[in-house]
Amino acid sequence: MQEKILKISACFCVALAIVACASFYYLPKLHDTRLSFGMEQLEQFILTKSENSGISAINTDVKANFPQQLRVELPAGCDASQVEVRQNYNSQTVDLIIPTDEQEFLYEKPLVGSSKNISDVFMDYAGGKAVIEIVLNQVFETEKTCAGKYLYLDFLSPHEIYDKVVVIDAGHGGSKPGAIKQGICEKDIDLAIVLELKKLLEQNKKIGVYYTRVDDSNPSFDSRVDLANKADADLFISVHNNSTTGPGLSKVQGTQVMYDEKKPDKDSKDFAQICLEEVTKSCGSVDKGLVAGNDIFIIRTAAVPVALIEVGFMTNEEELTKLNSNDYQKKVAEGIYQAILRAFEEGY
Ligand SMILES: [Zn+2]
């Protein structure tokens, strides 16, 4: 009996050892597409992917013979114009999608450059495409230049490109509709106003604008604020609509603007006042004044001048009809646009 138990435990130990060895073999493979720079900022690095040790970055003293921040050597037959550079400002990532049949490409062609604006790199190969995802530590505009077999990338902060930078946030979205009154969702009105504002801002090439959403998505509160903070926005505006509490409709109507009462006035209250004046002037709504809003996450955590505009009351039948009309949405957008221009004139 004892012998049998011994045999079973021996078999169990061997099995365990096999599983352990196998997991040691596979464990690095699970991570081999990722490199995290963490706090380490390499002035000059060579980044390569190898079969055994995953992605590694080697600090090098060799001075780059190119002025850009990052150089990617392309696989044979791949022209730099075929490389798709997909920027996602909300996640601060840049995807390089490189068409190639060379599955070994990522092992053979190291990235060379500086990691000062990069916090992480992912590499993957699937379906005839090598994908390099670069995670940036701020919002950057990626500039691509091509020369022969090399693709060069530069990461420029919005302020290096534009005179002024604005982040616009349409409230709610996706599965979070905000208030729903008479079958109309707040998220749709918020977005419609922002899309009208976008048309106006697109005509002004001096202002760089980033949007937390331009469709029916619902970014997290963290990512909304991150976009404003990591773009170092001069102004951060969130567009919402109001409701009175309790069931049914009410006579209360008008525009309110929320600000952070715990920030110095110029960082929120003064800007909120500009928004209030310009929106009520443009769309003729009742001035319902400023409202302290430090308990609202995106207001409290914004490190840049912030205002949250509650354009109108969806619980007021007349105002709801207006808010749902494209004419009125355009007037609101014009008011917000004028508020942005005026804020810049006043030194923001
Ligand atoms: Zn709302």
Tab-separated table of N, CA and C in Angstrom, residues 112-219:
chain	number	residue	atom	x	y	z
A	112	VAL	N	15.646	52.197	-33.435
A	112	VAL	CA	16.744	52.969	-32.867
A	112	VAL	C	16.235	54.368	-32.558
A	113	GLY	N	16.549	54.851	-31.377
A	113	GLY	CA	16.124	56.215	-31.066
A	113	GLY	C	16.179	56.523	-29.594
A	114	SER	N	15.415	57.551	-29.216
A	114	SER	CA	15.384	57.976	-27.826
A	114	SER	C	14.027	57.613	-27.225
A	115	SER	N	14.017	57.224	-25.970
A	115	SER	CA	12.745	56.845	-25.338
A	115	SER	C	12.171	57.968	-24.489
A	116	LYS	N	12.625	59.200	-24.708
A	116	LYS	CA	12.198	60.272	-23.791
A	116	LYS	C	10.690	60.506	-23.810
A	117	ASN	N	10.028	60.221	-24.922
A	117	ASN	CA	8.577	60.409	-24.977
A	117	ASN	C	7.801	59.090	-24.997
A	118	ILE	N	8.522	57.990	-24.822
A	118	ILE	CA	7.907	56.665	-24.954
A	118	ILE	C	7.897	55.969	-23.592
A	119	SER	N	6.752	55.383	-23.220
A	119	SER	CA	6.735	54.647	-21.958
A	119	SER	C	6.664	53.142	-22.167
A	120	ASP	N	6.264	52.701	-23.362
A	120	ASP	CA	6.092	51.270	-23.574
A	120	ASP	C	6.060	50.974	-25.079
A	121	VAL	N	6.436	49.759	-25.429
A	121	VAL	CA	6.368	49.355	-26.843
A	121	VAL	C	5.826	47.925	-26.907
A	122	PHE	N	4.904	47.672	-27.814
A	122	PHE	CA	4.403	46.326	-28.063
A	122	PHE	C	4.766	45.960	-29.495
A	123	MET	N	5.072	44.696	-29.705
A	123	MET	CA	5.324	44.246	-31.074
A	123	MET	C	4.536	42.972	-31.315
A	124	ASP	N	4.004	42.871	-32.518
A	124	ASP	CA	3.214	41.687	-32.823
A	124	ASP	C	3.234	41.468	-34.332
A	125	TYR	N	2.994	40.211	-34.739
A	125	TYR	CA	2.890	39.916	-36.164
A	125	TYR	C	1.628	39.094	-36.382
A	126	ALA	N	0.788	39.555	-37.291
A	126	ALA	CA	-0.427	38.798	-37.591
A	126	ALA	C	-0.925	39.154	-38.968
A	127	GLY	N	-1.340	38.144	-39.705
A	127	GLY	CA	-2.011	38.346	-40.996
A	127	GLY	C	-1.224	39.184	-41.996
A	128	GLY	N	0.056	38.905	-42.140
A	128	GLY	CA	0.857	39.622	-43.138
A	128	GLY	C	1.223	41.036	-42.721
A	129	LYS	N	1.024	41.336	-41.452
A	129	LYS	CA	1.339	42.690	-40.977
A	129	LYS	C	2.104	42.638	-39.671
A	130	ALA	N	3.177	43.411	-39.626
A	130	ALA	CA	3.872	43.600	-38.348
A	130	ALA	C	3.275	44.841	-37.709
A	131	VAL	N	2.980	44.730	-36.429
A	131	VAL	CA	2.387	45.868	-35.728
A	131	VAL	C	3.304	46.284	-34.587
A	132	ILE	N	3.696	47.528	-34.606
A	132	ILE	CA	4.473	48.073	-33.498
A	132	ILE	C	3.598	49.125	-32.841
A	133	GLU	N	3.269	48.897	-31.583
A	133	GLU	CA	2.474	49.895	-30.864
A	133	GLU	C	3.382	50.643	-29.900
A	134	ILE	N	3.400	51.951	-30.060
A	134	ILE	CA	4.239	52.789	-29.207
A	134	ILE	C	3.321	53.525	-28.233
A	135	VAL	N	3.555	53.324	-26.948
A	135	VAL	CA	2.758	54.019	-25.937
A	135	VAL	C	3.530	55.263	-25.515
A	136	LEU	N	2.932	56.417	-25.726
A	136	LEU	CA	3.603	57.684	-25.426
A	136	LEU	C	3.246	58.155	-24.020
A	137	ASN	N	4.116	58.973	-23.439
A	137	ASN	CA	3.842	59.397	-22.056
A	137	ASN	C	3.042	60.706	-21.980
A	138	GLN	N	2.709	61.291	-23.139
A	138	GLN	CA	1.875	62.488	-23.203
A	138	GLN	C	1.087	62.396	-24.509
A	139	VAL	N	0.208	63.382	-24.746
A	139	VAL	CA	-0.403	63.475	-26.076
A	139	VAL	C	0.635	64.088	-27.010
A	140	PHE	N	0.921	63.390	-28.101
A	140	PHE	CA	1.866	63.904	-29.091
A	140	PHE	C	1.266	63.779	-30.483
A	141	GLU	N	1.703	64.649	-31.370
A	141	GLU	CA	1.405	64.497	-32.788
A	141	GLU	C	2.607	63.794	-33.403
A	142	THR	N	2.365	62.720	-34.137
A	142	THR	CA	3.464	61.957	-34.726
A	142	THR	C	3.741	62.460	-36.140
A	143	GLU	N	4.970	62.820	-36.383
A	143	GLU	CA	5.370	63.240	-37.732
A	143	GLU	C	6.186	62.135	-38.362
A	144	LYS	N	5.754	61.746	-39.559
A	144	LYS	CA	6.410	60.624	-40.231
A	144	LYS	C	7.229	61.152	-41.407
A	145	THR	N	8.485	60.742	-41.499
A	145	THR	CA	9.257	61.049	-42.702
A	145	THR	C	9.882	59.758	-43.214
A	146	CYS	N	10.055	59.680	-44.509
A	146	CYS	CA	10.562	58.455	-45.109
A	146	CYS	C	11.849	58.750	-45.863
A	147	ALA	N	12.772	57.832	-45.771
A	147	ALA	CA	13.989	57.940	-46.581
A	147	ALA	C	14.498	56.536	-46.831
A	148	GLY	N	14.372	56.083	-48.075
A	148	GLY	CA	14.841	54.749	-48.442
A	148	GLY	C	14.177	53.673	-47.610
A	149	LYS	N	14.998	52.835	-46.988
A	149	LYS	CA	14.431	51.720	-46.217
A	149	LYS	C	14.083	52.107	-44.780
A	150	TYR	N	14.188	53.402	-44.475
A	150	TYR	CA	13.909	53.840	-43.110
A	150	TYR	C	12.642	54.682	-43.020
A	151	LEU	N	11.948	54.484	-41.922
A	151	LEU	CA	10.823	55.339	-41.553
A	151	LEU	C	11.261	56.061	-40.282
A	152	TYR	N	11.138	57.385	-40.286
A	152	TYR	CA	11.531	58.157	-39.106
A	152	TYR	C	10.289	58.752	-38.457
A	153	LEU	N	10.289	58.757	-37.135
A	153	LEU	CA	9.153	59.340	-36.419
A	153	LEU	C	9.635	60.406	-35.447
A	154	ASP	N	8.850	61.479	-35.392
A	154	ASP	CA	9.063	62.506	-34.382
A	154	ASP	C	7.770	62.677	-33.611
A	155	PHE	N	7.885	62.864	-32.320
A	155	PHE	CA	6.700	63.064	-31.486
A	155	PHE	C	6.713	64.508	-30.988
A	156	LEU	N	5.740	65.281	-31.481
A	156	LEU	CA	5.710	66.707	-31.144
A	156	LEU	C	4.535	66.986	-30.216
A	157	SER	N	4.779	67.774	-29.180
A	157	SER	CA	3.677	68.125	-28.286
A	157	SER	C	2.749	69.078	-29.037
A	158	PRO	N	1.432	69.058	-28.692
A	158	PRO	CA	0.484	69.946	-29.388
A	158	PRO	C	0.941	71.412	-29.379
A	159	HIS	N	1.570	71.836	-28.282
A	159	HIS	CA	2.010	73.243	-28.204
A	159	HIS	C	3.176	73.549	-29.132
A	160	GLU	N	3.884	72.531	-29.580
A	160	GLU	CA	4.946	72.779	-30.567
A	160	GLU	C	4.355	73.035	-31.951
A	161	ILE	N	3.082	72.664	-32.128
A	161	ILE	CA	2.449	72.778	-33.440
A	161	ILE	C	1.426	73.914	-33.483
A	162	TYR	N	0.636	74.014	-32.413
A	162	TYR	CA	-0.468	74.985	-32.400
A	162	TYR	C	-0.190	76.130	-31.419
A	163	ASP	N	-0.810	77.294	-31.706
A	163	ASP	CA	-0.721	78.417	-30.756
A	163	ASP	C	-1.432	78.056	-29.461
A	164	LYS	N	-2.612	77.447	-29.616
A	164	LYS	CA	-3.429	77.115	-28.440
A	164	LYS	C	-3.983	75.697	-28.571
A	165	VAL	N	-4.254	75.089	-27.428
A	165	VAL	CA	-4.734	73.701	-27.415
A	165	VAL	C	-5.997	73.617	-26.553
A	166	VAL	N	-7.036	72.977	-27.123
A	166	VAL	CA	-8.316	72.852	-26.422
A	166	VAL	C	-8.739	71.386	-26.408
A	167	VAL	N	-9.294	70.937	-25.289
A	167	VAL	CA	-9.888	69.596	-25.243
A	167	VAL	C	-11.380	69.745	-24.989
A	168	ILE	N	-12.173	69.094	-25.848
A	168	ILE	CA	-13.631	69.173	-25.765
A	168	ILE	C	-14.184	67.794	-25.400
A	169	ASP	N	-15.064	67.797	-24.419
A	169	ASP	CA	-15.634	66.552	-23.913
A	169	ASP	C	-17.155	66.568	-24.060
A	170	ALA	N	-17.684	65.667	-24.879
A	170	ALA	CA	-19.143	65.496	-24.936
A	170	ALA	C	-19.531	64.529	-23.822
A	171	GLY	N	-20.450	64.921	-22.971
A	171	GLY	CA	-20.807	64.118	-21.799
A	171	GLY	C	-21.376	62.752	-22.160
A	172	HIS	N	-21.199	61.807	-21.214
A	172	HIS	CA	-21.812	60.478	-21.303
A	172	HIS	C	-21.415	59.738	-22.593
A	173	GLY	N	-22.327	58.908	-23.137
A	173	GLY	CA	-22.029	58.144	-24.357
A	173	GLY	C	-22.159	56.652	-24.136
A	174	GLY	N	-22.332	55.928	-25.234
A	174	GLY	CA	-22.436	54.467	-25.170
A	174	GLY	C	-23.579	54.019	-24.280
A	175	SER	N	-23.260	53.153	-23.334
A	175	SER	CA	-24.308	52.608	-22.457
A	175	SER	C	-24.711	53.575	-21.353
A	176	LYS	N	-24.075	54.737	-21.315
A	176	LYS	CA	-24.427	55.751	-20.297
A	176	LYS	C	-25.085	56.949	-21.001
A	177	PRO	N	-26.424	56.921	-21.095
A	177	PRO	CA	-27.111	57.960	-21.893
A	177	PRO	C	-27.236	59.307	-21.198
A	178	GLY	N	-26.931	59.392	-19.880
A	178	GLY	CA	-27.253	60.609	-19.142
A	178	GLY	C	-28.760	60.641	-18.941
A	179	ALA	N	-29.325	61.851	-18.858
A	179	ALA	CA	-30.776	61.943	-18.670
A	179	ALA	C	-31.500	61.478	-19.938
A	180	ILE	N	-32.678	60.855	-19.741
A	180	ILE	CA	-33.538	60.521	-20.895
A	180	ILE	C	-34.889	61.174	-20.639
A	181	LYS	N	-35.264	62.115	-21.500
A	181	LYS	CA	-36.552	62.789	-21.345
A	181	LYS	C	-37.295	62.734	-22.675
A	182	GLN	N	-38.522	62.263	-22.607
A	182	GLN	CA	-39.367	62.117	-23.793
A	182	GLN	C	-38.645	61.348	-24.903
A	183	GLY	N	-37.916	60.340	-24.493
A	183	GLY	CA	-37.228	59.479	-25.453
A	183	GLY	C	-35.937	60.072	-26.015
A	184	ILE	N	-35.572	61.271	-25.518
A	184	ILE	CA	-34.344	61.925	-26.021
A	184	ILE	C	-33.240	61.734	-24.976
A	185	CYS	N	-32.075	61.239	-25.476
A	185	CYS	CA	-30.956	60.984	-24.545
A	185	CYS	C	-30.034	62.198	-24.484
A	186	GLU	N	-29.598	62.502	-23.270
A	186	GLU	CA	-28.668	63.626	-23.096
A	186	GLU	C	-27.386	63.421	-23.907
A	187	LYS	N	-26.876	62.170	-23.919
A	187	LYS	CA	-25.608	61.911	-24.623
A	187	LYS	C	-25.669	62.348	-26.088
A	188	ASP	N	-26.861	62.209	-26.710
A	188	ASP	CA	-26.982	62.555	-28.131
A	188	ASP	C	-26.972	64.071	-28.347
A	189	ILE	N	-27.618	64.804	-27.428
A	189	ILE	CA	-27.607	66.273	-27.541
A	189	ILE	C	-26.183	66.785	-27.289
A	190	ASP	N	-25.537	66.254	-26.251
A	190	ASP	CA	-24.162	66.674	-25.927
A	190	ASP	C	-23.254	66.479	-27.145
A	191	LEU	N	-23.364	65.302	-27.764
A	191	LEU	CA	-22.510	64.991	-28.916
A	191	LEU	C	-22.846	65.883	-30.119
A	192	ALA	N	-24.145	66.107	-30.347
A	192	ALA	CA	-24.558	66.935	-31.506
A	192	ALA	C	-23.981	68.345	-31.380
A	193	ILE	N	-24.006	68.891	-30.173
A	193	ILE	CA	-23.434	70.241	-29.955
A	193	ILE	C	-21.923	70.216	-30.217
A	194	VAL	N	-21.260	69.182	-29.704
A	194	VAL	CA	-19.801	69.077	-29.879
A	194	VAL	C	-19.440	68.929	-31.370
A	195	LEU	N	-20.241	68.184	-32.105
A	195	LEU	CA	-19.940	68.006	-33.535
A	195	LEU	C	-20.143	69.314	-34.311
A	196	GLU	N	-21.114	70.140	-33.883
A	196	GLU	CA	-21.272	71.472	-34.497
A	196	GLU	C	-20.072	72.358	-34.135
A	197	LEU	N	-19.641	72.270	-32.873
A	197	LEU	CA	-18.474	73.043	-32.419
A	197	LEU	C	-17.219	72.635	-33.193
A	198	LYS	N	-17.128	71.338	-33.473
A	198	LYS	CA	-15.978	70.804	-34.219
A	198	LYS	C	-15.873	71.458	-35.599
A	199	LYS	N	-17.039	71.652	-36.248
A	199	LYS	CA	-17.031	72.291	-37.577
A	199	LYS	C	-16.453	73.701	-37.497
A	200	LEU	N	-16.796	74.421	-36.429
A	200	LEU	CA	-16.292	75.794	-36.278
A	200	LEU	C	-14.793	75.783	-35.970
A	201	LEU	N	-14.381	74.878	-35.090
A	201	LEU	CA	-12.971	74.841	-34.674
A	201	LEU	C	-12.055	74.383	-35.806
A	202	GLU	N	-12.599	73.568	-36.699
A	202	GLU	CA	-11.779	73.065	-37.811
A	202	GLU	C	-11.341	74.186	-38.751
A	203	GLN	N	-12.095	75.289	-38.735
A	203	GLN	CA	-11.726	76.415	-39.607
A	203	GLN	C	-10.590	77.239	-39.010
A	204	ASN	N	-10.274	77.007	-37.768
A	204	ASN	CA	-9.236	77.790	-37.089
A	204	ASN	C	-7.985	76.940	-36.908
A	205	LYS	N	-7.038	77.149	-37.813
A	205	LYS	CA	-5.861	76.265	-37.840
A	205	LYS	C	-4.865	76.547	-36.705
A	206	LYS	N	-5.080	77.651	-35.995
A	206	LYS	CA	-4.133	77.989	-34.918
A	206	LYS	C	-4.447	77.243	-33.622
A	207	ILE	N	-5.670	76.693	-33.575
A	207	ILE	CA	-6.072	75.993	-32.354
A	207	ILE	C	-6.044	74.486	-32.607
A	208	GLY	N	-5.280	73.776	-31.798
A	208	GLY	CA	-5.275	72.318	-31.854
A	208	GLY	C	-6.373	71.806	-30.938
A	209	VAL	N	-7.241	70.938	-31.461
A	209	VAL	CA	-8.378	70.484	-30.656
A	209	VAL	C	-8.398	68.963	-30.561
A	210	TYR	N	-8.613	68.465	-29.372
A	210	TYR	CA	-8.729	67.024	-29.132
A	210	TYR	C	-10.083	66.760	-28.492
A	211	TYR	N	-10.726	65.690	-28.946
A	211	TYR	CA	-12.081	65.372	-28.490
A	211	TYR	C	-12.066	64.067	-27.709
A	212	THR	N	-12.732	64.052	-26.572
A	212	THR	CA	-12.787	62.800	-25.803
A	212	THR	C	-13.625	61.767	-26.542
A	213	ARG	N	-14.640	62.272	-27.298
A	213	ARG	CA	-15.390	61.350	-28.164
A	213	ARG	C	-16.044	62.133	-29.293
A	214	VAL	N	-16.120	61.505	-30.473
A	214	VAL	CA	-16.846	62.103	-31.603
A	214	VAL	C	-17.856	61.086	-32.143
A	215	ASP	N	-18.132	60.067	-31.318
A	215	ASP	CA	-19.131	59.067	-31.686
A	215	ASP	C	-19.822	58.596	-30.406
A	216	ASP	N	-20.618	57.543	-30.531
A	216	ASP	CA	-21.396	57.089	-29.376
A	216	ASP	C	-20.576	56.144	-28.494
A	217	SER	N	-19.370	56.570	-28.144
A	217	SER	CA	-18.553	55.758	-27.227
A	217	SER	C	-18.624	56.390	-25.839
A	218	ASN	N	-18.138	55.677	-24.855
A	218	ASN	CA	-18.173	56.201	-23.491
A	218	ASN	C	-16.800	56.067	-22.844
A	219	PRO	N	-15.887	56.998	-23.138
A	219	PRO	CA	-14.564	56.910	-22.511
A	219	PRO	C	-14.690	57.020	-20.988
